PDB file of C-alpha atoms in Angstrom:
ATOM      1  CA  UNK F   1       0.106   0.096  -0.204  1.00 43.00           C
ATOM      2  CA  UNK F   2       0.795   3.131   0.467  1.00 45.00           C
ATOM      3  CA  UNK F   3       3.599   3.046   3.322  1.00 48.00           C
ATOM      4  CA  UNK F   4       6.022   2.894   0.670  1.00 48.00           C
ATOM      5  CA  UNK F   5       5.461   5.439  -1.481  1.00 49.00           C
ATOM      6  CA  UNK F   6       3.843   8.305   1.020  1.00 50.00           C
ATOM      7  CA  UNK F   7       7.022   6.917   4.319  1.00 52.00           C
ATOM      8  CA  UNK F   8       9.318   9.188   2.938  1.00 55.00           C
ATOM      9  CA  UNK F   9       7.316  12.327   2.889  1.00 63.00           C
ATOM     10  CA  UNK F  10       6.354  11.829   6.554  1.00 68.00           C
ATOM     11  CA  UNK F  11       7.877  14.300   9.339  1.00 70.00           C
ATOM     12  CA  UNK F  12      11.023  12.041  10.516  1.00 68.00           C
ATOM     13  CA  UNK F  13       9.109  12.306  14.782  1.00 72.00           C
ATOM     14  CA  UNK F  14       5.881  10.523  12.970  1.00 72.00           C
ATOM     15  CA  UNK F  15       8.135   7.461  11.523  1.00 69.00           C
ATOM     16  CA  UNK F  16       9.934   7.316  14.490  1.00 70.00           C
ATOM     17  CA  UNK F  17       6.797   7.154  16.897  1.00 71.00           C
ATOM     18  CA  UNK F  18       5.325   4.936  14.329  1.00 69.00           C
ATOM     19  CA  UNK F  19       9.061   2.257  14.234  1.00 69.00           C
ATOM     20  CA  UNK F  20       7.934   2.810  18.400  1.00 68.00           C
ATOM     21  CA  UNK F  21       4.272   1.165  18.000  1.00 66.00           C
ATOM     22  CA  UNK F  22       5.674  -1.719  16.160  1.00 67.00           C
ATOM     23  CA  UNK F  23       8.473  -2.452  18.060  1.00 66.00           C
ATOM     24  CA  UNK F  24       6.159  -2.442  21.641  1.00 63.00           C
ATOM     25  CA  UNK F  25       3.494  -4.986  19.492  1.00 62.00           C
ATOM     26  CA  UNK F  26       6.688  -6.751  18.547  1.00 60.00           C
ATOM     27  CA  UNK F  27       5.831  -6.571  14.700  1.00 59.00           C
ATOM     28  CA  UNK F  28       9.632  -7.188  13.884  1.00 56.00           C
ATOM     29  CA  UNK F  29       8.669  -7.756  10.048  1.00 56.00           C
ATOM     30  CA  UNK F  30       7.063  -4.097   9.639  1.00 59.00           C
ATOM     31  CA  UNK F  31       9.474  -3.069  11.901  1.00 59.00           C
ATOM     32  CA  UNK F  32      12.316  -4.130   9.641  1.00 59.00           C
ATOM     33  CA  UNK F  33      10.228  -3.485   6.147  1.00 61.00           C
ATOM     34  CA  UNK F  34       9.543  -0.104   7.789  1.00 63.00           C
ATOM     35  CA  UNK F  35      13.051   0.966   8.506  1.00 61.00           C
ATOM     36  CA  UNK F  36      14.306  -0.486   5.357  1.00 61.00           C
ATOM     37  CA  UNK F  37      11.809   1.776   3.590  1.00 62.00           C
ATOM     38  CA  UNK F  38      12.820   4.872   5.379  1.00 60.00           C
ATOM     39  CA  UNK F  39      17.096   4.106   5.171  1.00 58.00           C
ATOM     40  CA  UNK F  40      16.742   7.604   2.917  1.00 64.00           C
ATOM     41  CA  UNK F  41      15.566   9.366   5.908  1.00 67.00           C
ATOM     42  CA  UNK F  42      18.816   9.939   8.021  1.00 70.00           C
ATOM     43  CA  UNK F  43      17.300  10.806  11.083  1.00 71.00           C
ATOM     44  CA  UNK F  44      14.787   7.716  11.053  1.00 69.00           C
ATOM     45  CA  UNK F  45      17.180   5.414   9.728  1.00 68.00           C
ATOM     46  CA  UNK F  46      19.590   6.191  13.615  1.00 70.00           C
ATOM     47  CA  UNK F  47      16.498   6.225  15.163  1.00 69.00           C
ATOM     48  CA  UNK F  48      15.195   2.927  13.868  1.00 68.00           C
ATOM     49  CA  UNK F  49      19.094   1.320  14.166  1.00 66.00           C
ATOM     50  CA  UNK F  50      18.953   2.049  18.608  1.00 69.00           C
ATOM     51  CA  UNK F  51      15.473   1.986  19.264  1.00 72.00           C
ATOM     52  CA  UNK F  52      15.355  -1.393  21.698  1.00 76.00           C
ATOM     53  CA  UNK F  53      12.439  -3.680  20.553  1.00 82.00           C
ATOM     54  CA  UNK F  54      10.928  -5.714  23.415  1.00 89.00           C
ATOM     55  CA  UNK F  55      10.571  -9.773  23.570  1.00 92.00           C
ATOM     56  CA  UNK F  56       6.998 -10.033  22.775  1.00 91.00           C
ATOM     57  CA  UNK F  57       4.185 -12.818  23.665  1.00 93.00           C
ATOM     58  CA  UNK F  58       0.575 -13.333  23.769  1.00 92.00           C
ATOM     59  CA  UNK F  59      -0.551 -15.748  26.438  1.00 92.00           C
ATOM     60  CA  UNK F  60      -3.386 -16.406  27.478  1.00 90.00           C
ATOM     61  CA  UNK F  61      -5.377 -18.818  30.360  1.00 86.00           C
ATOM     62  CA  UNK F  62      -8.694 -20.386  30.567  1.00 75.00           C
ATOM     63  CA  UNK F  63     -12.194 -19.497  32.924  1.00 65.00           C
ATOM     64  CA  UNK F  64     -10.729 -19.398  36.472  1.00 56.00           C
ATOM     65  CA  UNK F  65      -9.932 -22.583  38.086  1.00 51.00           C
ATOM     66  CA  UNK F  66      -9.885 -24.800  35.527  1.00 53.00           C
ATOM     67  CA  UNK F  67      -6.177 -23.732  35.318  1.00 54.00           C
ATOM     68  CA  UNK F  68      -3.384 -21.190  37.053  1.00 60.00           C
ATOM     69  CA  UNK F  69      -3.454 -17.958  36.267  1.00 83.00           C
ATOM     70  CA  UNK F  70       0.492 -18.182  36.590  1.00 87.00           C
ATOM     71  CA  UNK F  71       2.902 -17.070  33.877  1.00 92.00           C
ATOM     72  CA  UNK F  72       6.747 -17.697  34.771  1.00 92.00           C
ATOM     73  CA  UNK F  73       9.654 -16.531  31.964  1.00 93.00           C
ATOM     74  CA  UNK F  74      11.652 -18.984  31.896  1.00 92.00           C
ATOM     75  CA  UNK F  75      14.846 -16.628  33.316  1.00 91.00           C
ATOM     76  CA  UNK F  76      16.585 -19.034  35.624  1.00 87.00           C
ATOM     77  CA  UNK F  77      19.696 -19.872  33.281  1.00 89.00           C
ATOM     78  CA  UNK F  78      20.319 -16.338  32.601  1.00 91.00           C
ATOM     79  CA  UNK F  79      23.806 -15.208  33.673  1.00 92.00           C
ATOM     80  CA  UNK F  80      23.190 -11.253  32.456  1.00 92.00           C
ATOM     81  CA  UNK F  81      19.375 -10.414  33.030  1.00 93.00           C
ATOM     82  CA  UNK F  82      18.251  -6.576  33.164  1.00 93.00           C
ATOM     83  CA  UNK F  83      15.137  -6.195  31.799  1.00 94.00           C
ATOM     84  CA  UNK F  84      12.324  -4.446  32.799  1.00 93.00           C
ATOM     85  CA  UNK F  85       8.420  -6.597  31.992  1.00 95.00           C
ATOM     86  CA  UNK F  86       5.040  -5.482  31.340  1.00 93.00           C
ATOM     87  CA  UNK F  87       3.124  -8.031  32.457  1.00 94.00           C
ATOM     88  CA  UNK F  88      -0.138  -7.278  30.408  1.00 91.00           C
ATOM     89  CA  UNK F  89      -2.706  -6.256  33.032  1.00 90.00           C
ATOM     90  CA  UNK F  90      -0.965  -2.972  34.105  1.00 89.00           C
ATOM     91  CA  UNK F  91       1.875  -5.030  36.764  1.00 92.00           C
ATOM     92  CA  UNK F  92       5.675  -3.850  35.726  1.00 93.00           C
ATOM     93  CA  UNK F  93       8.460  -5.875  37.010  1.00 94.00           C
ATOM     94  CA  UNK F  94      12.188  -4.467  37.013  1.00 94.00           C
ATOM     95  CA  UNK F  95      14.978  -8.118  36.644  1.00 94.00           C
ATOM     96  CA  UNK F  96      18.528  -7.856  38.001  1.00 92.00           C
ATOM     97  CA  UNK F  97      21.559  -9.739  38.086  1.00 87.00           C
ATOM     98  CA  UNK F  98      21.864 -13.600  37.564  1.00 82.00           C
ATOM     99  CA  UNK F  99      18.793 -15.405  38.202  1.00 70.00           C
ATOM    100  CA  UNK F 100      18.430 -18.841  39.603  1.00 73.00           C
ATOM    101  CA  UNK F 101      15.169 -19.015  40.677  1.00 78.00           C
ATOM    102  CA  UNK F 102      11.454 -18.285  39.072  1.00 78.00           C
ATOM    103  CA  UNK F 103       9.820 -15.306  37.756  1.00 91.00           C
ATOM    104  CA  UNK F 104       6.954 -15.712  37.856  1.00 91.00           C
ATOM    105  CA  UNK F 105       3.501 -13.486  37.996  1.00 93.00           C
ATOM    106  CA  UNK F 106      -0.069 -14.398  38.893  1.00 90.00           C
ATOM    107  CA  UNK F 107      -3.060 -12.320  36.668  1.00 88.00           C
ATOM    108  CA  UNK F 108      -5.820 -11.117  39.348  1.00 78.00           C
ATOM    109  CA  UNK F 109      -8.342 -11.577  36.705  1.00 68.00           C
ATOM    110  CA  UNK F 110     -11.141 -14.908  37.630  1.00 61.00           C
ATOM    111  CA  UNK F 111     -12.253 -15.069  34.179  1.00 67.00           C
ATOM    112  CA  UNK F 112      -9.164 -15.876  32.140  1.00 72.00           C
ATOM    113  CA  UNK F 113      -8.324 -14.083  29.005  1.00 84.00           C
ATOM    114  CA  UNK F 114      -4.941 -13.032  26.650  1.00 90.00           C
ATOM    115  CA  UNK F 115      -1.922 -10.515  27.535  1.00 92.00           C
ATOM    116  CA  UNK F 116       0.798  -9.494  26.126  1.00 92.00           C
ATOM    117  CA  UNK F 117       3.520  -9.395  27.799  1.00 95.00           C
ATOM    118  CA  UNK F 118       6.794  -7.425  26.773  1.00 93.00           C
ATOM    119  CA  UNK F 119      10.290  -7.496  28.634  1.00 94.00           C
ATOM    120  CA  UNK F 120      12.649  -4.251  27.412  1.00 91.00           C
ATOM    121  CA  UNK F 121      15.801  -3.975  27.789  1.00 90.00           C
ATOM    122  CA  UNK F 122      16.575  -1.917  31.472  1.00 89.00           C
ATOM    123  CA  UNK F 123      19.326   0.830  31.421  1.00 87.00           C
ATOM    124  CA  UNK F 124      22.565   1.139  29.669  1.00 84.00           C
ATOM    125  CA  UNK F 125      24.993  -2.188  29.007  1.00 84.00           C
ATOM    126  CA  UNK F 126      27.920  -1.447  26.248  1.00 83.00           C
ATOM    127  CA  UNK F 127      27.832  -5.392  25.675  1.00 88.00           C
ATOM    128  CA  UNK F 128      24.263  -4.574  23.915  1.00 85.00           C
ATOM    129  CA  UNK F 129      23.372  -7.766  26.455  1.00 91.00           C
ATOM    130  CA  UNK F 130      20.750  -7.242  28.168  1.00 92.00           C
ATOM    131  CA  UNK F 131      18.870 -11.209  29.095  1.00 93.00           C
ATOM    132  CA  UNK F 132      21.651 -13.204  27.497  1.00 94.00           C
ATOM    133  CA  UNK F 133      19.831 -17.088  28.255  1.00 92.00           C
ATOM    134  CA  UNK F 134      16.338 -17.530  27.812  1.00 91.00           C
ATOM    135  CA  UNK F 135      15.391 -20.829  28.994  1.00 89.00           C
ATOM    136  CA  UNK F 136      14.979 -22.728  31.849  1.00 88.00           C
ATOM    137  CA  UNK F 137      16.446 -25.619  34.323  1.00 85.00           C
ATOM    138  CA  UNK F 138      13.686 -27.383  35.304  1.00 85.00           C
ATOM    139  CA  UNK F 139       9.902 -28.407  33.008  1.00 85.00           C
ATOM    140  CA  UNK F 140       8.246 -25.249  33.223  1.00 83.00           C
ATOM    141  CA  UNK F 141       4.719 -25.574  32.549  1.00 84.00           C
ATOM    142  CA  UNK F 142       4.008 -21.754  34.019  1.00 87.00           C
ATOM    143  CA  UNK F 143       5.712 -21.175  30.661  1.00 88.00           C
ATOM    144  CA  UNK F 144       4.577 -22.728  28.082  1.00 86.00           C
ATOM    145  CA  UNK F 145       0.909 -23.711  28.505  1.00 86.00           C
ATOM    146  CA  UNK F 146      -0.321 -19.989  28.612  1.00 89.00           C
ATOM    147  CA  UNK F 147       2.125 -19.449  25.426  1.00 90.00           C
ATOM    148  CA  UNK F 148      -0.241 -18.353  22.861  1.00 89.00           C
ATOM    149  CA  UNK F 149       2.249 -16.727  20.281  1.00 88.00           C
ATOM    150  CA  UNK F 150       5.826 -15.053  20.318  1.00 89.00           C
ATOM    151  CA  UNK F 151       5.900 -12.162  18.700  1.00 87.00           C
ATOM    152  CA  UNK F 152       9.376 -11.105  18.601  1.00 85.00           C
ATOM    153  CA  UNK F 153      12.509 -12.019  20.579  1.00 88.00           C
ATOM    154  CA  UNK F 154      13.458  -8.119  20.786  1.00 85.00           C
ATOM    155  CA  UNK F 155      16.755  -6.739  20.539  1.00 86.00           C
ATOM    156  CA  UNK F 156      17.984  -7.955  23.999  1.00 92.00           C
ATOM    157  CA  UNK F 157      21.033  -9.821  23.429  1.00 91.00           C
ATOM    158  CA  UNK F 158      19.810 -13.163  24.298  1.00 93.00           C
ATOM    159  CA  UNK F 159      22.207 -15.321  22.725  1.00 92.00           C
ATOM    160  CA  UNK F 160      21.044 -18.920  23.603  1.00 92.00           C
ATOM    161  CA  UNK F 161      17.508 -20.717  23.663  1.00 90.00           C
ATOM    162  CA  UNK F 162      18.626 -23.674  24.987  1.00 88.00           C
ATOM    163  CA  UNK F 163      16.312 -25.948  27.248  1.00 87.00           C
ATOM    164  CA  UNK F 164      13.134 -22.853  26.496  1.00 86.00           C
ATOM    165  CA  UNK F 165      11.109 -25.755  26.253  1.00 83.00           C
ATOM    166  CA  UNK F 166      12.326 -28.159  28.923  1.00 82.00           C
ATOM    167  CA  UNK F 167       9.428 -30.903  29.434  1.00 78.00           C
ATOM    168  CA  UNK F 168       7.118 -29.513  27.172  1.00 76.00           C
ATOM    169  CA  UNK F 169       5.208 -32.655  26.635  1.00 69.00           C
ATOM    170  CA  UNK F 170       1.942 -31.073  25.872  1.00 60.00           C
ATOM    171  CA  UNK F 171       3.017 -28.327  23.949  1.00 57.00           C
ATOM    172  CA  UNK F 172       0.379 -27.102  21.676  1.00 57.00           C
ATOM    173  CA  UNK F 173       2.108 -23.930  19.858  1.00 56.00           C
ATOM    174  CA  UNK F 174       3.205 -24.279  16.156  1.00 59.00           C
ATOM    175  CA  UNK F 175       6.602 -23.707  16.476  1.00 60.00           C
ATOM    176  CA  UNK F 176       6.205 -21.697  12.939  1.00 61.00           C
ATOM    177  CA  UNK F 177       5.204 -18.549  15.254  1.00 56.00           C
ATOM    178  CA  UNK F 178       8.842 -18.489  17.131  1.00 55.00           C
ATOM    179  CA  UNK F 179      10.363 -15.606  14.953  1.00 52.00           C
ATOM    180  CA  UNK F 180      14.275 -16.115  15.419  1.00 52.00           C
ATOM    181  CA  UNK F 181      15.033 -13.400  12.984  1.00 50.00           C
TER     182      UNK F 181
END
């Protein structure tokens, strides 16, 4: 559509805001395409390169009582963790340092529902690694059972996804939904 032909004519601040929205929502393909289409605009190209993109997952819970409304991010194998988590229900948590215990959030809703969880880089790091390993030492059904979609792995500097789905014998998500770009 018009985005490719018209994007060059839009003011840089409008394009940067649009890129921020795409990054926040985890739309990595659309983000990359718009960043490419606007590469002749030096302000937008610089903003696109510097813009932190969150890890974005969509989760869901059945009606209350049928399944737990706990969600766990498998960060316990990471040696570097410096992130801010937006749990999608108004809850926000900063997690720092090497993890040896789970990061679990309990959703207050008693009717079930879907949530978008975003994990953002937090603070400054010269090495550009805010999370080095995304995976768990033990089976983690509170991670893979509520998982509906992995929208983006973001720009957290993840070096390993080893054991991300350890013990997921009842995993029911197409692995094609995992964006590894």
